[in-house]
């Protein structure tokens, strides 16, 4: 089953399956997730700096 790993986002998973072949959508999704993780890490680091 494609999209099983995205059970938390069934709508997005379905959209990617209907879109440009899956792999392209997955690459874009991975980039977005990576950027989000980096932003969260930076925000947490800023909070730690502010608390000291």
PDB file of N, CA and C in Angstrom:
ATOM      1  N   UNK A   1       0.829  -1.201   0.000  1.00  0.00           N
ATOM      2  CA  UNK A   1       0.000   0.000   0.000  1.00  0.00           C
ATOM      3  C   UNK A   1       0.863   1.252   0.000  1.00  0.00           C
ATOM      4  N   UNK A   2       0.694   2.099  -0.975  1.00  0.00           N
ATOM      5  CA  UNK A   2       1.384   3.386  -0.967  1.00  0.00           C
ATOM      6  C   UNK A   2       0.679   4.310   0.013  1.00  0.00           C
ATOM      7  N   UNK A   3       1.441   5.087   0.749  1.00  0.00           N
ATOM      8  CA  UNK A   3       0.851   6.066   1.648  1.00  0.00           C
ATOM      9  C   UNK A   3       0.541   5.543   3.034  1.00  0.00           C
ATOM     10  N   UNK A   4       0.858   4.277   3.314  1.00  0.00           N
ATOM     11  CA  UNK A   4       0.578   3.732   4.639  1.00  0.00           C
ATOM     12  C   UNK A   4       1.383   4.477   5.701  1.00  0.00           C
ATOM     13  N   UNK A   5       2.609   4.870   5.356  1.00  0.00           N
ATOM     14  CA  UNK A   5       3.449   5.583   6.302  1.00  0.00           C
ATOM     15  C   UNK A   5       2.966   6.993   6.580  1.00  0.00           C
ATOM     16  N   UNK A   6       1.998   7.464   5.812  1.00  0.00           N
ATOM     17  CA  UNK A   6       1.470   8.815   5.995  1.00  0.00           C
ATOM     18  C   UNK A   6       0.053   8.766   6.553  1.00  0.00           C
ATOM     19  N   UNK A   7      -0.192   7.814   7.446  1.00  0.00           N
ATOM     20  CA  UNK A   7      -1.542   7.612   7.963  1.00  0.00           C
ATOM     21  C   UNK A   7      -2.085   8.865   8.639  1.00  0.00           C
ATOM     22  N   UNK A   8      -1.189   9.707   9.161  1.00  0.00           N
ATOM     23  CA  UNK A   8      -1.631  10.923   9.821  1.00  0.00           C
ATOM     24  C   UNK A   8      -2.103  11.988   8.857  1.00  0.00           C
ATOM     25  N   UNK A   9      -1.822  11.810   7.557  1.00  0.00           N
ATOM     26  CA  UNK A   9      -2.173  12.818   6.552  1.00  0.00           C
ATOM     27  C   UNK A   9      -2.817  12.150   5.338  1.00  0.00           C
ATOM     28  N   UNK A  10      -3.973  11.519   5.527  1.00  0.00           N
ATOM     29  CA  UNK A  10      -4.581  10.766   4.419  1.00  0.00           C
ATOM     30  C   UNK A  10      -4.911  11.644   3.223  1.00  0.00           C
ATOM     31  N   UNK A  11      -5.338  12.872   3.452  1.00  0.00           N
ATOM     32  CA  UNK A  11      -5.676  13.749   2.340  1.00  0.00           C
ATOM     33  C   UNK A  11      -4.464  14.081   1.504  1.00  0.00           C
ATOM     34  N   UNK A  12      -3.357  14.393   2.173  1.00  0.00           N
ATOM     35  CA  UNK A  12      -2.126  14.725   1.463  1.00  0.00           C
ATOM     36  C   UNK A  12      -1.606  13.507   0.722  1.00  0.00           C
ATOM     37  N   UNK A  13      -1.683  12.344   1.367  1.00  0.00           N
ATOM     38  CA  UNK A  13      -1.231  11.106   0.741  1.00  0.00           C
ATOM     39  C   UNK A  13      -2.012  10.843  -0.539  1.00  0.00           C
ATOM     40  N   UNK A  14      -3.326  11.002  -0.481  1.00  0.00           N
ATOM     41  CA  UNK A  14      -4.156  10.773  -1.655  1.00  0.00           C
ATOM     42  C   UNK A  14      -3.810  11.765  -2.749  1.00  0.00           C
ATOM     43  N   UNK A  15      -3.557  13.003  -2.373  1.00  0.00           N
ATOM     44  CA  UNK A  15      -3.210  14.035  -3.348  1.00  0.00           C
ATOM     45  C   UNK A  15      -1.915  13.678  -4.059  1.00  0.00           C
ATOM     46  N   UNK A  16      -0.926  13.195  -3.330  1.00  0.00           N
ATOM     47  CA  UNK A  16       0.351  12.837  -3.947  1.00  0.00           C
ATOM     48  C   UNK A  16       0.161  11.658  -4.900  1.00  0.00           C
ATOM     49  N   UNK A  17      -0.675  10.695  -4.522  1.00  0.00           N
ATOM     50  CA  UNK A  17      -0.911   9.539  -5.385  1.00  0.00           C
ATOM     51  C   UNK A  17      -1.584   9.972  -6.689  1.00  0.00           C
ATOM     52  N   UNK A  18      -2.463  10.945  -6.613  1.00  0.00           N
ATOM     53  CA  UNK A  18      -3.164  11.405  -7.809  1.00  0.00           C
ATOM     54  C   UNK A  18      -2.295  12.318  -8.668  1.00  0.00           C
ATOM     55  N   UNK A  19      -1.205  12.812  -8.092  1.00  0.00           N
ATOM     56  CA  UNK A  19      -0.397  13.823  -8.760  1.00  0.00           C
ATOM     57  C   UNK A  19       0.646  13.243  -9.689  1.00  0.00           C
ATOM     58  N   UNK A  20       1.821  13.875  -9.738  1.00  0.00           N
ATOM     59  CA  UNK A  20       2.807  13.621 -10.789  1.00  0.00           C
ATOM     60  C   UNK A  20       3.648  12.376 -10.533  1.00  0.00           C
ATOM     61  N   UNK A  21       3.018  11.246 -10.295  1.00  0.00           N
ATOM     62  CA  UNK A  21       3.759   9.991 -10.275  1.00  0.00           C
ATOM     63  C   UNK A  21       4.272   9.542  -8.925  1.00  0.00           C
ATOM     64  N   UNK A  22       4.058  10.300  -7.874  1.00  0.00           N
ATOM     65  CA  UNK A  22       4.422   9.817  -6.548  1.00  0.00           C
ATOM     66  C   UNK A  22       5.829  10.195  -6.130  1.00  0.00           C
ATOM     67  N   UNK A  23       6.845   9.777  -6.887  1.00  0.00           N
ATOM     68  CA  UNK A  23       8.222  10.028  -6.446  1.00  0.00           C
ATOM     69  C   UNK A  23       8.507  11.526  -6.391  1.00  0.00           C
ATOM     70  N   UNK A  24       8.012  12.272  -7.361  1.00  0.00           N
ATOM     71  CA  UNK A  24       8.231  13.722  -7.354  1.00  0.00           C
ATOM     72  C   UNK A  24       7.559  14.340  -6.134  1.00  0.00           C
ATOM     73  N   UNK A  25       6.343  13.920  -5.867  1.00  0.00           N
ATOM     74  CA  UNK A  25       5.631  14.432  -4.699  1.00  0.00           C
ATOM     75  C   UNK A  25       6.339  14.059  -3.414  1.00  0.00           C
ATOM     76  N   UNK A  26       6.859  12.839  -3.341  1.00  0.00           N
ATOM     77  CA  UNK A  26       7.563  12.401  -2.141  1.00  0.00           C
ATOM     78  C   UNK A  26       8.835  13.216  -1.943  1.00  0.00           C
ATOM     79  N   UNK A  27       9.545  13.522  -3.037  1.00  0.00           N
ATOM     80  CA  UNK A  27      10.759  14.331  -2.931  1.00  0.00           C
ATOM     81  C   UNK A  27      10.430  15.711  -2.372  1.00  0.00           C
ATOM     82  N   UNK A  28       9.357  16.311  -2.894  1.00  0.00           N
ATOM     83  CA  UNK A  28       8.952  17.637  -2.425  1.00  0.00           C
ATOM     84  C   UNK A  28       8.548  17.560  -0.956  1.00  0.00           C
ATOM     85  N   UNK A  29       7.773  16.530  -0.600  1.00  0.00           N
ATOM     86  CA  UNK A  29       7.337  16.365   0.780  1.00  0.00           C
ATOM     87  C   UNK A  29       8.544  16.212   1.699  1.00  0.00           C
ATOM     88  N   UNK A  30       9.532  15.429   1.267  1.00  0.00           N
ATOM     89  CA  UNK A  30      10.731  15.223   2.081  1.00  0.00           C
ATOM     90  C   UNK A  30      11.475  16.537   2.294  1.00  0.00           C
ATOM     91  N   UNK A  31      11.548  17.359   1.238  1.00  0.00           N
ATOM     92  CA  UNK A  31      12.213  18.659   1.366  1.00  0.00           C
ATOM     93  C   UNK A  31      11.476  19.540   2.365  1.00  0.00           C
ATOM     94  N   UNK A  32      10.144  19.539   2.281  1.00  0.00           N
ATOM     95  CA  UNK A  32       9.348  20.353   3.202  1.00  0.00           C
ATOM     96  C   UNK A  32       9.564  19.884   4.637  1.00  0.00           C
ATOM     97  N   UNK A  33       9.556  18.570   4.844  1.00  0.00           N
ATOM     98  CA  UNK A  33       9.740  18.025   6.187  1.00  0.00           C
ATOM     99  C   UNK A  33      11.127  18.371   6.717  1.00  0.00           C
ATOM    100  N   UNK A  34      12.137  18.297   5.860  1.00  0.00           N
ATOM    101  CA  UNK A  34      13.505  18.627   6.276  1.00  0.00           C
ATOM    102  C   UNK A  34      13.597  20.088   6.685  1.00  0.00           C
ATOM    103  N   UNK A  35      13.003  20.973   5.877  1.00  0.00           N
ATOM    104  CA  UNK A  35      13.016  22.403   6.188  1.00  0.00           C
ATOM    105  C   UNK A  35      12.281  22.659   7.499  1.00  0.00           C
ATOM    106  N   UNK A  36      11.150  21.980   7.699  1.00  0.00           N
ATOM    107  CA  UNK A  36      10.383  22.152   8.930  1.00  0.00           C
ATOM    108  C   UNK A  36      11.206  21.721  10.132  1.00  0.00           C
ATOM    109  N   UNK A  37      11.898  20.572  10.017  1.00  0.00           N
ATOM    110  CA  UNK A  37      12.735  20.088  11.111  1.00  0.00           C
ATOM    111  C   UNK A  37      13.835  21.094  11.428  1.00  0.00           C
ATOM    112  N   UNK A  38      14.453  21.661  10.397  1.00  0.00           N
ATOM    113  CA  UNK A  38      15.517  22.640  10.609  1.00  0.00           C
ATOM    114  C   UNK A  38      14.964  23.875  11.309  1.00  0.00           C
ATOM    115  N   UNK A  39      13.785  24.317  10.902  1.00  0.00           N
ATOM    116  CA  UNK A  39      13.179  25.501  11.502  1.00  0.00           C
ATOM    117  C   UNK A  39      12.863  25.245  12.974  1.00  0.00           C
ATOM    118  N   UNK A  40      12.346  24.047  13.285  1.00  0.00           N
ATOM    119  CA  UNK A  40      12.048  23.703  14.667  1.00  0.00           C
ATOM    120  C   UNK A  40      13.324  23.670  15.493  1.00  0.00           C
ATOM    121  N   UNK A  41      14.383  23.077  14.940  1.00  0.00           N
ATOM    122  CA  UNK A  41      15.657  23.013  15.657  1.00  0.00           C
ATOM    123  C   UNK A  41      16.178  24.414  15.947  1.00  0.00           C
ATOM    124  N   UNK A  42      16.083  25.302  14.963  1.00  0.00           N
ATOM    125  CA  UNK A  42      16.564  26.670  15.146  1.00  0.00           C
ATOM    126  C   UNK A  42      15.725  27.401  16.194  1.00  0.00           C
ATOM    127  N   UNK A  43      14.423  27.182  16.167  1.00  0.00           N
ATOM    128  CA  UNK A  43      13.545  27.831  17.133  1.00  0.00           C
ATOM    129  C   UNK A  43      13.851  27.338  18.545  1.00  0.00           C
ATOM    130  N   UNK A  44      14.072  26.036  18.699  1.00  0.00           N
ATOM    131  CA  UNK A  44      14.400  25.485  20.010  1.00  0.00           C
ATOM    132  C   UNK A  44      15.738  26.025  20.494  1.00  0.00           C
ATOM    133  N   UNK A  45      16.713  26.114  19.595  1.00  0.00           N
ATOM    134  CA  UNK A  45      18.029  26.642  19.955  1.00  0.00           C
ATOM    135  C   UNK A  45      17.897  28.094  20.412  1.00  0.00           C
ATOM    136  N   UNK A  46      17.063  28.871  19.730  1.00  0.00           N
ATOM    137  CA  UNK A  46      16.865  30.267  20.108  1.00  0.00           C
ATOM    138  C   UNK A  46      16.238  30.354  21.495  1.00  0.00           C
ATOM    139  N   UNK A  47      15.293  29.454  21.791  1.00  0.00           N
ATOM    140  CA  UNK A  47      14.656  29.453  23.101  1.00  0.00           C
ATOM    141  C   UNK A  47      15.671  29.135  24.189  1.00  0.00           C
ATOM    142  N   UNK A  48      16.549  28.176  23.949  1.00  0.00           N
ATOM    143  CA  UNK A  48      17.569  27.825  24.937  1.00  0.00           C
ATOM    144  C   UNK A  48      18.495  29.015  25.185  1.00  0.00           C
ATOM    145  N   UNK A  49      18.874  29.700  24.113  1.00  0.00           N
ATOM    146  CA  UNK A  49      19.763  30.852  24.248  1.00  0.00           C
ATOM    147  C   UNK A  49      19.080  31.950  25.071  1.00  0.00           C
ATOM    148  N   UNK A  50      17.795  32.153  24.853  1.00  0.00           N
ATOM    149  CA  UNK A  50      17.071  33.220  25.537  1.00  0.00           C
ATOM    150  C   UNK A  50      16.909  32.907  27.025  1.00  0.00           C
ATOM    151  N   UNK A  51      16.828  31.629  27.379  1.00  0.00           N
ATOM    152  CA  UNK A  51      16.612  31.252  28.773  1.00  0.00           C
ATOM    153  C   UNK A  51      17.869  31.420  29.608  1.00  0.00           C
ATOM    154  N   UNK A  52      19.027  31.388  28.993  1.00  0.00           N
ATOM    155  CA  UNK A  52      20.270  31.448  29.768  1.00  0.00           C
ATOM    156  C   UNK A  52      20.613  32.874  30.199  1.00  0.00           C
TER     157      UNK A  52
END
